[in-house]
Short mmCIF file of C-alpha atoms in Angstrom, two decimals:
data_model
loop_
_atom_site.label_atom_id
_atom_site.label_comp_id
_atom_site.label_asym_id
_atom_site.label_seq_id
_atom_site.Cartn_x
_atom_site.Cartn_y
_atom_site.Cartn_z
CA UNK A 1 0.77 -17.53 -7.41
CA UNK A 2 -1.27 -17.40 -10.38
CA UNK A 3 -0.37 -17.41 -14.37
CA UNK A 4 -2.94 -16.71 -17.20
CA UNK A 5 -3.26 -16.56 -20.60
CA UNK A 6 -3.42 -13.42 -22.61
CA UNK A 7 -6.87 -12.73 -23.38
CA UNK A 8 -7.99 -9.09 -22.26
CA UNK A 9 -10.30 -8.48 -19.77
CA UNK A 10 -11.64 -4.99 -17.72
CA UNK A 11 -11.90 -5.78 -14.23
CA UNK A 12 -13.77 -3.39 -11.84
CA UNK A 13 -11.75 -3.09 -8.38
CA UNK A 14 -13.37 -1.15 -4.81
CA UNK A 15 -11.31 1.77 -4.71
CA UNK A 16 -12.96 3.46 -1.74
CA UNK A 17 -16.36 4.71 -0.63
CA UNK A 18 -18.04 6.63 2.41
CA UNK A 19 -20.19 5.41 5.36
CA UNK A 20 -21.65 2.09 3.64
CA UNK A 21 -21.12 3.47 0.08
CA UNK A 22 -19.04 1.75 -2.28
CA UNK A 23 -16.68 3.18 -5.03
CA UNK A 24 -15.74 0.97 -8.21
CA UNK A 25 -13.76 2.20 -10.93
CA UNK A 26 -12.90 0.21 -13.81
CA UNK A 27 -8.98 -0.81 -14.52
CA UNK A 28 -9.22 0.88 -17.77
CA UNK A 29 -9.22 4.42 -15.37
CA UNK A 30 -6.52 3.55 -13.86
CA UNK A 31 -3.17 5.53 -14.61
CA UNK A 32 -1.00 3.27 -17.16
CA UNK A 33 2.43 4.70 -17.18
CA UNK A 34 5.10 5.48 -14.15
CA UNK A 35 4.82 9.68 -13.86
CA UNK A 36 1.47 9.87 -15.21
CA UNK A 37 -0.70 12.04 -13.05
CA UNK A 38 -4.13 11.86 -11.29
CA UNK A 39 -6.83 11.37 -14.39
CA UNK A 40 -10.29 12.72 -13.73
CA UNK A 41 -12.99 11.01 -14.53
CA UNK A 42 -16.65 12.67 -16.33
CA UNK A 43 -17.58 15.20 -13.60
CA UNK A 44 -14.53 15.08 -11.91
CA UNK A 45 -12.13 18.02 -10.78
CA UNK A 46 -8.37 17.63 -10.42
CA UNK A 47 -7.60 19.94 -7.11
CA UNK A 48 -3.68 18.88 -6.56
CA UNK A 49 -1.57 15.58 -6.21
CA UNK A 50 -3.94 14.22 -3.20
CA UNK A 51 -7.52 15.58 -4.22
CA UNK A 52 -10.46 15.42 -7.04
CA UNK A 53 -13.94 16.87 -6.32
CA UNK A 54 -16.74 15.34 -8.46
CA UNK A 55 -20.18 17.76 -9.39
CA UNK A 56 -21.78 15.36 -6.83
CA UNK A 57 -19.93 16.38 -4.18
CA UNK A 58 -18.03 13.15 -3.87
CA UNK A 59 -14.46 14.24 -2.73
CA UNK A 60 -11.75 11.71 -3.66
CA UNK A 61 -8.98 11.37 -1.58
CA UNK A 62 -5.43 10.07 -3.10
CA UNK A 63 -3.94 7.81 -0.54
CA UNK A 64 -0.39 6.58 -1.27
CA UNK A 65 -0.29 4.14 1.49
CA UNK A 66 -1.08 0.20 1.22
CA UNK A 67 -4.11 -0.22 3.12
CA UNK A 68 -3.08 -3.69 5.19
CA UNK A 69 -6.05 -3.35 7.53
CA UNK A 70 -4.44 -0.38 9.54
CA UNK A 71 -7.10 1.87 9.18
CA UNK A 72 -4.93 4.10 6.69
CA UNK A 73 -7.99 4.27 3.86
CA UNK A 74 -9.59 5.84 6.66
CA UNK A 75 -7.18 7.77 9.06
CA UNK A 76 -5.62 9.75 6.16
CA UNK A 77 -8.38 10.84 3.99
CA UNK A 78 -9.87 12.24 7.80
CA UNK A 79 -7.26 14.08 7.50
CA UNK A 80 -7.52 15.93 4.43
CA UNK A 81 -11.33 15.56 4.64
CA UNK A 82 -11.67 17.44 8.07
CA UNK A 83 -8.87 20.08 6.56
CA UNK A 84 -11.36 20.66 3.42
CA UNK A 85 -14.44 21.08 5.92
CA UNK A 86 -15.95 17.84 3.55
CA UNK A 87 -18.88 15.47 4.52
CA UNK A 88 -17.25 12.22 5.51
CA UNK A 89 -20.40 10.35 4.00
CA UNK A 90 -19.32 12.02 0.77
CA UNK A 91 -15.32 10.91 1.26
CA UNK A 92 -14.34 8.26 -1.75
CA UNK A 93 -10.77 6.85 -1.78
CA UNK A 94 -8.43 6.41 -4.65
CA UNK A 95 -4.77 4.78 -4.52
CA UNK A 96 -2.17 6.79 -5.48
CA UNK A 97 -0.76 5.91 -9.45
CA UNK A 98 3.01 5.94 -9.35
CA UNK A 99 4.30 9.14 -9.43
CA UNK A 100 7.30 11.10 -7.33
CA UNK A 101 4.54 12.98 -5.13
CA UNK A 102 3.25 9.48 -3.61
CA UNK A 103 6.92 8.36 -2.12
CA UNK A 104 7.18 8.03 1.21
CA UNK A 105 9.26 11.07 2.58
CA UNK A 106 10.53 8.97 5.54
CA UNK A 107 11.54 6.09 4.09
CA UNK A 108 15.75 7.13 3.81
CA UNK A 109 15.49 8.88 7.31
CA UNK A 110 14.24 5.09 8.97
CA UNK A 111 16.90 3.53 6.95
CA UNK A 112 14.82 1.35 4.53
CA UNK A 113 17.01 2.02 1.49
CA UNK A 114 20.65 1.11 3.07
CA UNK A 115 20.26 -2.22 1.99
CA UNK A 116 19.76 -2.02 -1.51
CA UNK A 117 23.05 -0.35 -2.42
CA UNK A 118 24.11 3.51 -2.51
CA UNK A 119 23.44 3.79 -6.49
CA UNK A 120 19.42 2.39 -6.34
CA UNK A 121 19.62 4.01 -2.94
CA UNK A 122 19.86 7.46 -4.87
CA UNK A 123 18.08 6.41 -7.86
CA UNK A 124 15.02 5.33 -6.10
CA UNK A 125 15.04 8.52 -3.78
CA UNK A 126 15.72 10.76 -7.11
CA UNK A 127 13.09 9.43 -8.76
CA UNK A 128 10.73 9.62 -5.80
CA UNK A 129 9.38 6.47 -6.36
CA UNK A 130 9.46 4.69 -2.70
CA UNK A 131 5.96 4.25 -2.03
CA UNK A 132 6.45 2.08 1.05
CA UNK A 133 3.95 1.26 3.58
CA UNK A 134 5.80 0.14 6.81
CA UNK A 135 6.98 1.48 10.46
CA UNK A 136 3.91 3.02 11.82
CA UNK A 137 5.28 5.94 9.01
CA UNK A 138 2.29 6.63 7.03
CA UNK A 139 0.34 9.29 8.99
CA UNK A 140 3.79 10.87 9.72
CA UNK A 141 5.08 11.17 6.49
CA UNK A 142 1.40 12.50 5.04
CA UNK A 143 -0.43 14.48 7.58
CA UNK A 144 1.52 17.16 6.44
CA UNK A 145 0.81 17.10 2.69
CA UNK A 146 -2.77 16.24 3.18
CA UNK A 147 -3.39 18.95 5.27
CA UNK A 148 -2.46 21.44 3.32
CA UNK A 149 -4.09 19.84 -0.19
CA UNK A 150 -7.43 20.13 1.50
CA UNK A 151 -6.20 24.00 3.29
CA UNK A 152 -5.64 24.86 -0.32
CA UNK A 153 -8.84 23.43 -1.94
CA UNK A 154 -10.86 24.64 0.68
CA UNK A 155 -9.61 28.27 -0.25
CA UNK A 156 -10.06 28.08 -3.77
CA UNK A 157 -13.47 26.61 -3.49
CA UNK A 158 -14.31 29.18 -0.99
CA UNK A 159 -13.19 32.16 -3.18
CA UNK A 160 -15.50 30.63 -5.78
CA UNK A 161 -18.19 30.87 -3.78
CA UNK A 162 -17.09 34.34 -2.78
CA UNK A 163 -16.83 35.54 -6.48
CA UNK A 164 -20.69 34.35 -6.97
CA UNK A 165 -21.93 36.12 -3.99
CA UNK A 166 -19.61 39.17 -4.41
CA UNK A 167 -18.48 38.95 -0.71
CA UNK A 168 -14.73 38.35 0.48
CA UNK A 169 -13.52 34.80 0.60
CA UNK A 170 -12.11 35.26 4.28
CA UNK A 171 -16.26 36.19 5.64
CA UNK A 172 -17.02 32.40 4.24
CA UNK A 173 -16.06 28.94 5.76
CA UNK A 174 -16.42 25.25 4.89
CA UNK A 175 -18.16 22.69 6.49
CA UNK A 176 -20.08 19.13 5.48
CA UNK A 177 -19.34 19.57 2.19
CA UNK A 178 -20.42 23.43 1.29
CA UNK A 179 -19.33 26.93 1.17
CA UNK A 180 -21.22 28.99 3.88
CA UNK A 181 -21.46 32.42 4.14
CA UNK A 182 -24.44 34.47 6.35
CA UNK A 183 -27.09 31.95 5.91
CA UNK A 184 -26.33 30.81 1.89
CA UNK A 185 -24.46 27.91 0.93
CA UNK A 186 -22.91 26.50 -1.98
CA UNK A 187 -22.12 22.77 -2.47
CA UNK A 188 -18.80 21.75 -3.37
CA UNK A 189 -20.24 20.10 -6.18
CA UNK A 190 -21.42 23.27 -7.87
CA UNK A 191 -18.31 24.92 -7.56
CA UNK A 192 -15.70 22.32 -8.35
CA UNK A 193 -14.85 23.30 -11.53
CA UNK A 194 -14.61 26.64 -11.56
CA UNK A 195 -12.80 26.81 -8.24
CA UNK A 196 -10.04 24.34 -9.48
CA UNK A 197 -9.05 26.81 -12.48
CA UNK A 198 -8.59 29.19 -9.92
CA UNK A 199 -4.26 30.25 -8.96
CA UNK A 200 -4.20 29.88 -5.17
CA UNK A 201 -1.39 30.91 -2.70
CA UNK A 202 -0.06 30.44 0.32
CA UNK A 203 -2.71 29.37 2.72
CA UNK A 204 -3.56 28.94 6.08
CA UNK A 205 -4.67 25.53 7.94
CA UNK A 206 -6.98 24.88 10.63
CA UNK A 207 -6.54 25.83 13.92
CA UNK A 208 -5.85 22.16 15.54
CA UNK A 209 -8.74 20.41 16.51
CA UNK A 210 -11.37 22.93 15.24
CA UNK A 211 -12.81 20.80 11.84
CA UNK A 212 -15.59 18.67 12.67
CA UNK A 213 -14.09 15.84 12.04
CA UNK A 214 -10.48 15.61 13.91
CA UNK A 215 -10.76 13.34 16.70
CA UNK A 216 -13.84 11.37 16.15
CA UNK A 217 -14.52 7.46 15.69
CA UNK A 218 -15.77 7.78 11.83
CA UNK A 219 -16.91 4.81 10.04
CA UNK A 220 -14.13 3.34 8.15
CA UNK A 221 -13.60 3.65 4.68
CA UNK A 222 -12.77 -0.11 3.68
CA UNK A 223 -14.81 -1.67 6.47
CA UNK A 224 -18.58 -2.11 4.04
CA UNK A 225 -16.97 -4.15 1.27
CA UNK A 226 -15.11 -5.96 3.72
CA UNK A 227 -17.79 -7.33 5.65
CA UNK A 228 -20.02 -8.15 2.34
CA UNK A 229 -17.58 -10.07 0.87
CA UNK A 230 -17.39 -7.14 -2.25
CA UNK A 231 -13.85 -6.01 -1.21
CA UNK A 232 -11.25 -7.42 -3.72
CA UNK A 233 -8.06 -9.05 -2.46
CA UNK A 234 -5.35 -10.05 -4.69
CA UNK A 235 -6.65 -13.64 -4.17
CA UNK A 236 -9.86 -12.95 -5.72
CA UNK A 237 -8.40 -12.10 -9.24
CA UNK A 238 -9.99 -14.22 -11.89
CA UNK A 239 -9.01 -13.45 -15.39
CA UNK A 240 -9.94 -15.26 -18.92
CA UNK A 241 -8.08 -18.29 -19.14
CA UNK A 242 -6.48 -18.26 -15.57
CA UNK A 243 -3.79 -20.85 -14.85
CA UNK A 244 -2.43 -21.31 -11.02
CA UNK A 245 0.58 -22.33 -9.89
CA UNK A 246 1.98 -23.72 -6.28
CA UNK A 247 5.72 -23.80 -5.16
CA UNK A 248 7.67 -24.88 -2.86
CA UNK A 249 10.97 -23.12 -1.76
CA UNK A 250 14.43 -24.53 -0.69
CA UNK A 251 15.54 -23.48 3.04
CA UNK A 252 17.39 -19.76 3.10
CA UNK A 253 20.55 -20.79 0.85
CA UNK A 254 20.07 -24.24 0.17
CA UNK A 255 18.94 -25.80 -3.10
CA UNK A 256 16.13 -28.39 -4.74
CA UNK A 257 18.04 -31.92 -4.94
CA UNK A 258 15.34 -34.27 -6.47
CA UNK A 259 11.51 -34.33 -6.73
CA UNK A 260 9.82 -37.41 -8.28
CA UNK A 261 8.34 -35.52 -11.82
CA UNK A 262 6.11 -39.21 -12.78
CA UNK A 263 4.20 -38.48 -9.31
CA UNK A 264 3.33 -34.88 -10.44
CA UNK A 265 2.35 -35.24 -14.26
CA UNK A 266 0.29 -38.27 -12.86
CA UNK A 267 -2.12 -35.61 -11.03
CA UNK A 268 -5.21 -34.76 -13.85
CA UNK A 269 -4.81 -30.97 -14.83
CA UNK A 270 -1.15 -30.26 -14.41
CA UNK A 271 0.13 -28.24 -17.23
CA UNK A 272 4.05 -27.43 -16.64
CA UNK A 273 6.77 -28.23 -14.21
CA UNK A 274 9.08 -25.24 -13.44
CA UNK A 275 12.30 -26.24 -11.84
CA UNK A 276 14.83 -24.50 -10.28
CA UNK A 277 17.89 -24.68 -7.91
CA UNK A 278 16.02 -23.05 -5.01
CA UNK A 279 12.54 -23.93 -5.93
CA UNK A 280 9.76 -26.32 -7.65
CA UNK A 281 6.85 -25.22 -8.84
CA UNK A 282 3.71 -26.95 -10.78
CA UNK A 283 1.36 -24.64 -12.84
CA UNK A 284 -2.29 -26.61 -13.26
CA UNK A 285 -5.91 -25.76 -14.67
CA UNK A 286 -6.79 -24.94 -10.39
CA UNK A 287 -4.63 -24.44 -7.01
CA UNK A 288 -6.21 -27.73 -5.71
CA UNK A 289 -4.53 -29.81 -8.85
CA UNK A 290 -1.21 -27.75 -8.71
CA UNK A 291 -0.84 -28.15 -4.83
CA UNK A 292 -1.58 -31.73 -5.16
CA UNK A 293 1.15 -32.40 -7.69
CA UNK A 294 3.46 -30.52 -5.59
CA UNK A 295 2.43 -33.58 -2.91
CA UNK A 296 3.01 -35.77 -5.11
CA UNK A 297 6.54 -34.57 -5.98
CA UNK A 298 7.89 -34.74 -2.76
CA UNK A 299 10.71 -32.53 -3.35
CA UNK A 300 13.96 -32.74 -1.76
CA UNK A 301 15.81 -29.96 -0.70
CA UNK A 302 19.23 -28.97 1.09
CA UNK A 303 20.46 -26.29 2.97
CA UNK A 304 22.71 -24.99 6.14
CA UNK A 305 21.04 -26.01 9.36
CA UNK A 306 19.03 -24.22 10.81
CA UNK A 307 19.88 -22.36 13.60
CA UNK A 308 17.69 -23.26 16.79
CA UNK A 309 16.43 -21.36 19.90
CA UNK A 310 19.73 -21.81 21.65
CA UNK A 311 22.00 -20.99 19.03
CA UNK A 312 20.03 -17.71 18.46
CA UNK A 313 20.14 -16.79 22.07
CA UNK A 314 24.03 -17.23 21.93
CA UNK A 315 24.35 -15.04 19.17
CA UNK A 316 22.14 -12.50 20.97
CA UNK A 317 24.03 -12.34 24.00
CA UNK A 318 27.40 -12.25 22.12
CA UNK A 319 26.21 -9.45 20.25
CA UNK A 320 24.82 -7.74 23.62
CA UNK A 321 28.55 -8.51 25.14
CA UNK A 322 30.67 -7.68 22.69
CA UNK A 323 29.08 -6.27 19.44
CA UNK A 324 28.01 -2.06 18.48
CA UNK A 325 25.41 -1.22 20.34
CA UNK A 326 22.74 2.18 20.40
CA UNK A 327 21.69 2.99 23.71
CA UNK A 328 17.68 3.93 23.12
CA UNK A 329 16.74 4.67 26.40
CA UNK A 330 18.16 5.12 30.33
CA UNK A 331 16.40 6.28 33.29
CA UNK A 332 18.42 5.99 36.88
CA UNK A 333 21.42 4.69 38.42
CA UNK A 334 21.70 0.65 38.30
CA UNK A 335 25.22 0.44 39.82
CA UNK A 336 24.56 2.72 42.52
CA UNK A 337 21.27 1.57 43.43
CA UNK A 338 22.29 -2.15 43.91
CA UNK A 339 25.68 -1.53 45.67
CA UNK A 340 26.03 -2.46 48.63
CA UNK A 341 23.41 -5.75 47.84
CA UNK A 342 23.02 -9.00 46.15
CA UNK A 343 20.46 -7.95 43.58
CA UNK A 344 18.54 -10.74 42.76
CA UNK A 345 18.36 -10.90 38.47
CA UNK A 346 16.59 -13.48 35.95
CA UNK A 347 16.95 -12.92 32.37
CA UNK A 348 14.01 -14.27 30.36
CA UNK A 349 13.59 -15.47 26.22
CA UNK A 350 10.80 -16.43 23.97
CA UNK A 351 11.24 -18.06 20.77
CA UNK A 352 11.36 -15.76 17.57
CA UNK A 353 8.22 -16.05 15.91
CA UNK A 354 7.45 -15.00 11.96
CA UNK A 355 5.63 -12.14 11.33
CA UNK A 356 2.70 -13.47 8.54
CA UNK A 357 -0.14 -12.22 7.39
CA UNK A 358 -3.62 -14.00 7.64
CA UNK A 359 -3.44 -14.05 3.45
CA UNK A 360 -1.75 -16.34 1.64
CA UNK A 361 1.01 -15.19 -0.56
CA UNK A 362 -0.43 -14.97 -3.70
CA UNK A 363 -0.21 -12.81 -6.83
CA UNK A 364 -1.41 -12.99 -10.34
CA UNK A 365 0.59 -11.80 -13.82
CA UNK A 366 -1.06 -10.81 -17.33
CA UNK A 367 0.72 -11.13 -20.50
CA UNK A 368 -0.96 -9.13 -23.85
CA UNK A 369 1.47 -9.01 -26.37
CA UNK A 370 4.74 -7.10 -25.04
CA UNK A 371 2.48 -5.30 -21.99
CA UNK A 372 3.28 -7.24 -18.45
CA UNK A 373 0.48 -6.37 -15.41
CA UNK A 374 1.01 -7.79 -11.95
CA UNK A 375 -1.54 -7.71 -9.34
CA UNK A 376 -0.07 -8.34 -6.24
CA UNK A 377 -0.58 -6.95 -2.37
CA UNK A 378 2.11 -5.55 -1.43
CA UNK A 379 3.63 -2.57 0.77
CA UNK A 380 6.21 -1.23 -1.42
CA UNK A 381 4.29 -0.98 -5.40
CA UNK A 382 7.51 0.53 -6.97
CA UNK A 383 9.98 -2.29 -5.31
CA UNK A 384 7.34 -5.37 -6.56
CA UNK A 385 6.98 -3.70 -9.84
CA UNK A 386 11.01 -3.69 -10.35
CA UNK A 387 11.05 -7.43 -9.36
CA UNK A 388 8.43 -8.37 -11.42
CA UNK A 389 10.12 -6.40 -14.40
CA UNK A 390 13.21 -8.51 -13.74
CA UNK A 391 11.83 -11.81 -13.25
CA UNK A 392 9.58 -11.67 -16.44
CA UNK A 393 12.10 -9.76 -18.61
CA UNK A 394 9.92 -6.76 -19.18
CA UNK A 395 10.49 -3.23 -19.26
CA UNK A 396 9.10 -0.54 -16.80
CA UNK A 397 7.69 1.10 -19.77
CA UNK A 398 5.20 -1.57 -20.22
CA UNK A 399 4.82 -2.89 -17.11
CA UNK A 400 1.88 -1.99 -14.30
CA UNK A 401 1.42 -3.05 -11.26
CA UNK A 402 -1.85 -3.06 -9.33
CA UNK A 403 -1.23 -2.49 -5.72
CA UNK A 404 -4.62 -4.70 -3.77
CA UNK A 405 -5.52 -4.78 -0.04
CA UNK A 406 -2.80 -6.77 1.96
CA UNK A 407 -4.71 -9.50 4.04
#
């Protein structure tokens, strides 16, 4: 976790790019406020919630989804890209702002939201701001809506071209990135503008399978800056000014009972000592100095026991022999097919083990004046952004939240 001081600074962050070609758009670009839509940039054309076309050609896909190195940067703008007939060397990715268009349409139906009570429950679904990236949901919940963004730019780009050539739209098609029609072509470039003042319909999609680009092993999207080092995690944020801190948690309802505070301060660049009843934490000049006071702490800490391997397995089975229980899936006839026997059975267990990432949890805030911004990776923007609103006493108003690559 890192702190900083207040001192303003424009960061430029890898939003996307083609095969090998990098996208960087500044911070100051990026959408400020909670409902404010897609902005376009100089030479840029707004198409619909999921789409801007530059006079380049450079199509820019909005992804809502958290790319966590799934492959989503890539898998859903090949979706809308291969709808839209675009070149995928030309395909440029953008994350979503916050906005009611970008929640997760599943995320109710797999039962996400029970937890949090019925009133956020409906709040959060009202306001449509659940962009959650989690249960293999996100080509599911977006194939749908991409597909038809890129059916519906492709038609009004093709009945630009079609009012230039003075031919009907449905005697043109789209494909690597132009408008064809009987040996002329128009790039989607030169007709962005135009063609996105244009009222469109109802329109149809591909015929499954028949764009050039369903199907096949495309270069990914994130994969360049990745392997050059240029991608930026949330662990790579360096502001003016940057202070770090380290903590240390108390187990799952237990609390901090002593920590020697003379063996932190004694560490050279230690700046504060946050204490709390489930947690310690030193903020220092650098990680090194606040994770070495932390050492030098030793805090103590108290809490239930935890349960081990055995005691888990005999809550397991006493929920398999006597708790609710869904049947998923049957095939066949047990009791019949062993009566008459001694079936020979073994039951077998492994011990639970906790599902981390390769990063380390990490996130860094920005105070200037009464504005809060949080860059953080995380799956569900909207949910972080609330906590963070909480725990710094802020208000949503002024509060932004940069959703980075999870590690």
């Amino acid at each position: 976790m890192k702190l900083k001081s207040p001192r303003i600074d424009r960061r430029a962050l890898l939003i996307g790019g083609g095969a090998g070609i990098g996208l960087v758009v500044a911070y100051a670009l990026w959408p400020r406020e909670i409902g404010s839509g897609l902005r376009a940039r100089p030479g840029e054309a707004v198409f619909n919630h999921f789409l801007k076309v530059g006079s380049d050609g450079r199509v820019t896909v909005i992804v809502p989804q958290v790319e966590t190195g799934q492959g989503i940067w890539t898998a859903l703008p090949q979706i809308l890209a291969d709808e839209l007939g675009a070149a995928w060397e030309n395909v440029a990715v953008e994350p979503a702002p916050s906005a009611p268009p970008y929640a997760n349409p599943l995320a109710d139906e797999e039962g996400w939201l029970k937890r949090l009570g019925p009133w956020r429950e409906h709040r959060l679904t009202a306001d449509g701001a659940l962009r959650i990236t989690a249960g293999s949901t996100s080509v599911r919940a977006f194939e749908g809506p991409l597909r038809q963004a890129g059916a519906t730019a492709r038609a009004l780009l093709t009945q630009a071209a079609a009012d230039r050539w003075d031919v009907a739209a449905a005697e043109c098609d789209s494909e690597g990135g132009f408008i064809l029609h009987e040996g002329k072509r128009l790039g989607f470039g030169e007709l962005a503008v135009e063609a996105s003042r244009l009222k469109q319909g109802e329109v149809a999609l591909r015929a499954p399978g028949s764009g050039k680009l369903f199907g096949q092993p495309l270069p990914r999207i994130d994969l360049p800056a990745k392997s050059d080092g240029s991608a930026r995690f949330a662990g790579d944020v360096r502001l003016p000014g940057l202070l770090y801190a380290s903590i240390r948690f108390a187990p799952r309802a237990g609390r901090l009972t002593g920590f020697s505070r003379a063996g932190a301060q004694g560490i050279p660049g230690v700046k504060r000592i946050v204490v709390r009843d489930g947690w310690l934490a030193v903020v220092a000049k650098s990680w090194w100095a606040a994770e070495r006071a932390l050492v030098a702490a030793s805090p103590k800490f108290i809490g239930p026991a935890e349960a081990d391997n055995l005691a888990i397995q005999t809550m397991l089975d006493q929920a398999l022999d006597h708790g609710d229980s869904k049947k998923m899936f049957e095939r066949g006839d047990y009791a019949r097919a062993v009566r008459g026997s001694r079936p020979l059975t073994a039951n077998y267990t492994i011990a639970p083990t906790q599902h981390f990432g390769l990063e380390t949890r990490t996130a860094t805030a920005r105070f200037s004046g009464d504005r809060l911004e949080v860059w953080a990776p995380t799956q569900a923007p909207e949910l972080a952004r609330e906590l963070a609103i909480v725990a710094a006493g802020s208000s949503a108003r002024h509060t932004t939240l940069y959703p980075m690559f999870v590690g």
